[in-house]
Amino acid sequence: MTKREPKTADELLDAVGPAFGKLRRSSLLEVEDPISQKDLSRTLVLRIVLDAEREDTGEVTVGAVAQHLGVDPSVASRMVSDCISGGYLVRAASQRDGRRTVLHLSPEGRELMARFARHQRSAFEYVTADWSERERLEFARLMLKYVDSQDSLRHRLPDSDAPR
């Protein structure tokens, strides 16, 4: 089957959304040390906690996970509970407000995230193996710029107006 390349700027830009959908579906690409579907879902929660730790943006609660993922608090609670029962997260009392419970990565959670990062790098290298070095680096740079712009937009919008 021959793939038709977009011919106009509009066709190219219209193809971006479906391409992102395909990226999500292919994220379990069988490369070295594959990630299970269950662990892939867990990394969504673990990434929020890990990023907050790295950026020192404050304590992460179940409510913060729900807000960040754009899901109902009950869904976030189930996701967090799964990560805790899997041994990837631990609950702790907030150092700022002892009535609040915050989330921290366990050593197992850190190892899963390190393994996931290696998996993502391996998948990227596999998918782009026939690209030039320049193409690979430019795509990586533009992808990071896109994600940074998306994060900036999300932080500028009031919670009720944030895209989900």
PDB file of C-alpha atoms in Angstrom:
ATOM      1  CA  MET A   1       0.000   0.000   0.000  1.00  0.00           C
ATOM      2  CA  THR A   2       1.471   3.341  -1.053  1.00  0.00           C
ATOM      3  CA  LYS A   3       1.164   6.157   1.434  1.00  0.00           C
ATOM      4  CA  ARG A   4      -0.022   9.466  -0.004  1.00  0.00           C
ATOM      5  CA  GLU A   5       2.072  12.384   1.194  1.00  0.00           C
ATOM      6  CA  PRO A   6       0.213  15.613   2.045  1.00  0.00           C
ATOM      7  CA  LYS A   7       0.639  18.051  -0.849  1.00  0.00           C
ATOM      8  CA  THR A   8      -0.469  21.344   0.695  1.00  0.00           C
ATOM      9  CA  ALA A   9       0.294  23.077   3.973  1.00  0.00           C
ATOM     10  CA  ASP A  10      -3.328  22.551   5.093  1.00  0.00           C
ATOM     11  CA  GLU A  11      -3.170  18.814   4.321  1.00  0.00           C
ATOM     12  CA  LEU A  12       0.086  18.541   6.227  1.00  0.00           C
ATOM     13  CA  LEU A  13      -1.262  20.392   9.275  1.00  0.00           C
ATOM     14  CA  ASP A  14      -4.534  18.417   9.183  1.00  0.00           C
ATOM     15  CA  ALA A  15      -2.500  15.191   9.303  1.00  0.00           C
ATOM     16  CA  VAL A  16      -0.805  16.125  12.596  1.00  0.00           C
ATOM     17  CA  GLY A  17      -3.749  15.205  14.872  1.00  0.00           C
ATOM     18  CA  PRO A  18      -4.216  11.692  13.483  1.00  0.00           C
ATOM     19  CA  ALA A  19      -0.432  11.225  13.610  1.00  0.00           C
ATOM     20  CA  PHE A  20      -0.441  11.962  17.351  1.00  0.00           C
ATOM     21  CA  GLY A  21      -3.179   9.343  17.778  1.00  0.00           C
ATOM     22  CA  LYS A  22      -1.040   6.781  15.979  1.00  0.00           C
ATOM     23  CA  LEU A  23       1.946   7.661  18.175  1.00  0.00           C
ATOM     24  CA  ARG A  24      -0.005   6.760  21.311  1.00  0.00           C
ATOM     25  CA  ARG A  25      -1.151   3.449  19.827  1.00  0.00           C
ATOM     26  CA  SER A  26       2.363   2.502  18.742  1.00  0.00           C
ATOM     27  CA  SER A  27       4.016   3.426  22.042  1.00  0.00           C
ATOM     28  CA  LEU A  28       4.360  -0.244  22.966  1.00  0.00           C
ATOM     29  CA  LEU A  29       6.584  -0.826  19.976  1.00  0.00           C
ATOM     30  CA  GLU A  30       8.486  -4.055  20.506  1.00  0.00           C
ATOM     31  CA  VAL A  31      11.984  -2.787  21.062  1.00  0.00           C
ATOM     32  CA  GLU A  32      14.445  -3.715  23.757  1.00  0.00           C
ATOM     33  CA  ASP A  33      12.892  -4.121  27.209  1.00  0.00           C
ATOM     34  CA  PRO A  34       9.247  -3.521  26.183  1.00  0.00           C
ATOM     35  CA  ILE A  35       6.850  -1.777  28.585  1.00  0.00           C
ATOM     36  CA  SER A  36       3.552  -3.444  29.469  1.00  0.00           C
ATOM     37  CA  GLN A  37       0.281  -1.606  28.855  1.00  0.00           C
ATOM     38  CA  LYS A  38      -0.306  -1.474  32.623  1.00  0.00           C
ATOM     39  CA  ASP A  39       3.128   0.031  33.301  1.00  0.00           C
ATOM     40  CA  LEU A  40       2.679   2.452  30.408  1.00  0.00           C
ATOM     41  CA  SER A  41      -0.463   3.778  32.123  1.00  0.00           C
ATOM     42  CA  ARG A  42       1.402   3.982  35.414  1.00  0.00           C
ATOM     43  CA  THR A  43       4.112   6.124  33.844  1.00  0.00           C
ATOM     44  CA  LEU A  44       1.516   8.851  33.217  1.00  0.00           C
ATOM     45  CA  VAL A  45       1.146   9.308  36.977  1.00  0.00           C
ATOM     46  CA  LEU A  46       4.795   8.683  37.802  1.00  0.00           C
ATOM     47  CA  ARG A  47       5.912  11.300  35.242  1.00  0.00           C
ATOM     48  CA  ILE A  48       3.855  13.975  37.023  1.00  0.00           C
ATOM     49  CA  VAL A  49       5.505  13.170  40.351  1.00  0.00           C
ATOM     50  CA  LEU A  50       8.989  12.876  38.830  1.00  0.00           C
ATOM     51  CA  ASP A  51       8.681  16.178  36.954  1.00  0.00           C
ATOM     52  CA  ALA A  52       7.464  17.970  40.098  1.00  0.00           C
ATOM     53  CA  GLU A  53      10.476  16.643  41.996  1.00  0.00           C
ATOM     54  CA  ARG A  54      12.936  17.633  39.263  1.00  0.00           C
ATOM     55  CA  GLU A  55      11.451  21.088  38.777  1.00  0.00           C
ATOM     56  CA  ASP A  56      10.786  21.596  42.501  1.00  0.00           C
ATOM     57  CA  THR A  57       7.276  22.814  41.656  1.00  0.00           C
ATOM     58  CA  GLY A  58       5.714  21.689  44.902  1.00  0.00           C
ATOM     59  CA  GLU A  59       4.058  18.696  46.400  1.00  0.00           C
ATOM     60  CA  VAL A  60       1.953  16.378  44.249  1.00  0.00           C
ATOM     61  CA  THR A  61      -1.447  15.270  45.510  1.00  0.00           C
ATOM     62  CA  VAL A  62      -4.100  13.059  43.929  1.00  0.00           C
ATOM     63  CA  GLY A  63      -5.956  16.260  43.044  1.00  0.00           C
ATOM     64  CA  ALA A  64      -2.898  17.591  41.219  1.00  0.00           C
ATOM     65  CA  VAL A  65      -2.655  14.322  39.270  1.00  0.00           C
ATOM     66  CA  ALA A  66      -6.332  14.622  38.292  1.00  0.00           C
ATOM     67  CA  GLN A  67      -5.880  18.221  37.190  1.00  0.00           C
ATOM     68  CA  HIS A  68      -2.731  17.501  35.223  1.00  0.00           C
ATOM     69  CA  LEU A  69      -4.235  14.491  33.414  1.00  0.00           C
ATOM     70  CA  GLY A  70      -7.604  16.192  32.934  1.00  0.00           C
ATOM     71  CA  VAL A  71      -9.507  13.351  34.606  1.00  0.00           C
ATOM     72  CA  ASP A  72     -12.048  13.085  37.381  1.00  0.00           C
ATOM     73  CA  PRO A  73     -10.498  12.901  40.884  1.00  0.00           C
ATOM     74  CA  SER A  74     -11.936   9.399  41.354  1.00  0.00           C
ATOM     75  CA  VAL A  75     -10.120   8.220  38.209  1.00  0.00           C
ATOM     76  CA  ALA A  76      -6.873   9.806  39.412  1.00  0.00           C
ATOM     77  CA  SER A  77      -7.360   8.182  42.821  1.00  0.00           C
ATOM     78  CA  ARG A  78      -7.659   4.746  41.220  1.00  0.00           C
ATOM     79  CA  MET A  79      -4.588   5.386  39.075  1.00  0.00           C
ATOM     80  CA  VAL A  80      -2.569   6.522  42.100  1.00  0.00           C
ATOM     81  CA  SER A  81      -3.784   3.555  44.174  1.00  0.00           C
ATOM     82  CA  ASP A  82      -2.651   1.208  41.400  1.00  0.00           C
ATOM     83  CA  CYS A  83       0.804   2.818  41.420  1.00  0.00           C
ATOM     84  CA  ILE A  84       0.975   2.477  45.198  1.00  0.00           C
ATOM     85  CA  SER A  85      -0.120  -1.166  45.175  1.00  0.00           C
ATOM     86  CA  GLY A  86       2.431  -1.807  42.398  1.00  0.00           C
ATOM     87  CA  GLY A  87       5.128  -0.416  44.685  1.00  0.00           C
ATOM     88  CA  TYR A  88       5.931   2.601  42.481  1.00  0.00           C
ATOM     89  CA  LEU A  89       4.552   5.399  44.667  1.00  0.00           C
ATOM     90  CA  VAL A  90       4.375   6.064  48.393  1.00  0.00           C
ATOM     91  CA  ARG A  91       2.055   8.384  50.289  1.00  0.00           C
ATOM     92  CA  ALA A  92       3.493  10.771  52.857  1.00  0.00           C
ATOM     93  CA  ALA A  93       2.296  13.625  55.012  1.00  0.00           C
ATOM     94  CA  SER A  94       2.858  17.033  53.488  1.00  0.00           C
ATOM     95  CA  GLN A  95       5.716  19.003  54.994  1.00  0.00           C
ATOM     96  CA  ARG A  96       3.683  22.182  54.390  1.00  0.00           C
ATOM     97  CA  ASP A  97       0.319  21.009  55.731  1.00  0.00           C
ATOM     98  CA  GLY A  98       0.193  17.842  57.826  1.00  0.00           C
ATOM     99  CA  ARG A  99      -3.470  17.304  56.912  1.00  0.00           C
ATOM    100  CA  ARG A 100      -2.580  16.737  53.256  1.00  0.00           C
ATOM    101  CA  THR A 101      -1.214  13.550  51.729  1.00  0.00           C
ATOM    102  CA  VAL A 102       1.411  13.877  49.025  1.00  0.00           C
ATOM    103  CA  LEU A 103       2.987  11.415  46.619  1.00  0.00           C
ATOM    104  CA  HIS A 104       6.632  10.401  46.194  1.00  0.00           C
ATOM    105  CA  LEU A 105       8.309   7.937  43.865  1.00  0.00           C
ATOM    106  CA  SER A 106       9.595   4.783  45.489  1.00  0.00           C
ATOM    107  CA  PRO A 107      12.942   3.313  44.377  1.00  0.00           C
ATOM    108  CA  GLU A 108      10.914   0.895  42.216  1.00  0.00           C
ATOM    109  CA  GLY A 109       9.079   3.857  40.672  1.00  0.00           C
ATOM    110  CA  ARG A 110      12.374   5.526  39.844  1.00  0.00           C
ATOM    111  CA  GLU A 111      13.619   2.317  38.226  1.00  0.00           C
ATOM    112  CA  LEU A 112      10.429   1.962  36.151  1.00  0.00           C
ATOM    113  CA  MET A 113      10.817   5.541  34.934  1.00  0.00           C
ATOM    114  CA  ALA A 114      14.494   4.954  34.072  1.00  0.00           C
ATOM    115  CA  ARG A 115      13.529   1.790  32.167  1.00  0.00           C
ATOM    116  CA  PHE A 116      10.728   3.690  30.417  1.00  0.00           C
ATOM    117  CA  ALA A 117      13.160   6.442  29.375  1.00  0.00           C
ATOM    118  CA  ARG A 118      15.502   3.816  27.928  1.00  0.00           C
ATOM    119  CA  HIS A 119      12.544   2.225  26.118  1.00  0.00           C
ATOM    120  CA  GLN A 120      11.441   5.566  24.659  1.00  0.00           C
ATOM    121  CA  ARG A 121      14.970   6.336  23.446  1.00  0.00           C
ATOM    122  CA  SER A 122      15.269   2.879  21.904  1.00  0.00           C
ATOM    123  CA  ALA A 123      11.888   3.226  20.174  1.00  0.00           C
ATOM    124  CA  PHE A 124      12.821   6.659  18.804  1.00  0.00           C
ATOM    125  CA  GLU A 125      16.119   5.329  17.473  1.00  0.00           C
ATOM    126  CA  TYR A 126      14.371   2.317  15.917  1.00  0.00           C
ATOM    127  CA  VAL A 127      11.653   4.374  14.233  1.00  0.00           C
ATOM    128  CA  THR A 128      14.087   6.989  12.915  1.00  0.00           C
ATOM    129  CA  ALA A 129      16.897   4.573  11.993  1.00  0.00           C
ATOM    130  CA  ASP A 130      16.770   5.526   8.315  1.00  0.00           C
ATOM    131  CA  TRP A 131      16.629   9.284   9.008  1.00  0.00           C
ATOM    132  CA  SER A 132      19.704  11.453   8.751  1.00  0.00           C
ATOM    133  CA  GLU A 133      21.290  12.619  12.003  1.00  0.00           C
ATOM    134  CA  ARG A 134      20.189  16.155  11.145  1.00  0.00           C
ATOM    135  CA  GLU A 135      16.546  15.054  10.658  1.00  0.00           C
ATOM    136  CA  ARG A 136      16.529  13.100  13.933  1.00  0.00           C
ATOM    137  CA  LEU A 137      17.941  15.975  15.961  1.00  0.00           C
ATOM    138  CA  GLU A 138      15.687  18.566  14.303  1.00  0.00           C
ATOM    139  CA  PHE A 139      12.597  16.452  14.924  1.00  0.00           C
ATOM    140  CA  ALA A 140      13.637  15.922  18.563  1.00  0.00           C
ATOM    141  CA  ARG A 141      14.244  19.657  19.000  1.00  0.00           C
ATOM    142  CA  LEU A 142      10.885  20.579  17.466  1.00  0.00           C
ATOM    143  CA  MET A 143       9.027  17.935  19.500  1.00  0.00           C
ATOM    144  CA  LEU A 144      10.507  19.347  22.718  1.00  0.00           C
ATOM    145  CA  LYS A 145       9.610  22.871  21.616  1.00  0.00           C
ATOM    146  CA  TYR A 146       6.033  21.725  20.911  1.00  0.00           C
ATOM    147  CA  VAL A 147       5.696  20.106  24.345  1.00  0.00           C
ATOM    148  CA  ASP A 148       7.159  23.170  26.089  1.00  0.00           C
ATOM    149  CA  SER A 149       4.707  25.421  24.238  1.00  0.00           C
ATOM    150  CA  GLN A 150       1.818  23.154  25.173  1.00  0.00           C
ATOM    151  CA  ASP A 151       2.877  23.208  28.843  1.00  0.00           C
ATOM    152  CA  SER A 152       3.208  27.005  28.787  1.00  0.00           C
ATOM    153  CA  LEU A 153      -0.254  27.354  27.299  1.00  0.00           C
ATOM    154  CA  ARG A 154      -1.752  25.019  29.912  1.00  0.00           C
ATOM    155  CA  HIS A 155      -0.167  27.043  32.738  1.00  0.00           C
ATOM    156  CA  ARG A 156      -1.466  30.361  31.335  1.00  0.00           C
ATOM    157  CA  LEU A 157      -5.099  29.280  31.012  1.00  0.00           C
ATOM    158  CA  PRO A 158      -7.512  29.252  33.952  1.00  0.00           C
ATOM    159  CA  ASP A 159      -8.274  25.675  35.028  1.00  0.00           C
ATOM    160  CA  SER A 160     -11.815  25.771  33.672  1.00  0.00           C
ATOM    161  CA  ASP A 161     -10.597  26.839  30.228  1.00  0.00           C
ATOM    162  CA  ALA A 162      -7.631  24.449  29.967  1.00  0.00           C
ATOM    163  CA  PRO A 163      -7.905  22.093  27.013  1.00  0.00           C
ATOM    164  CA  ARG A 164      -8.329  18.473  28.001  1.00  0.00           C
TER     165      ARG A 164
END
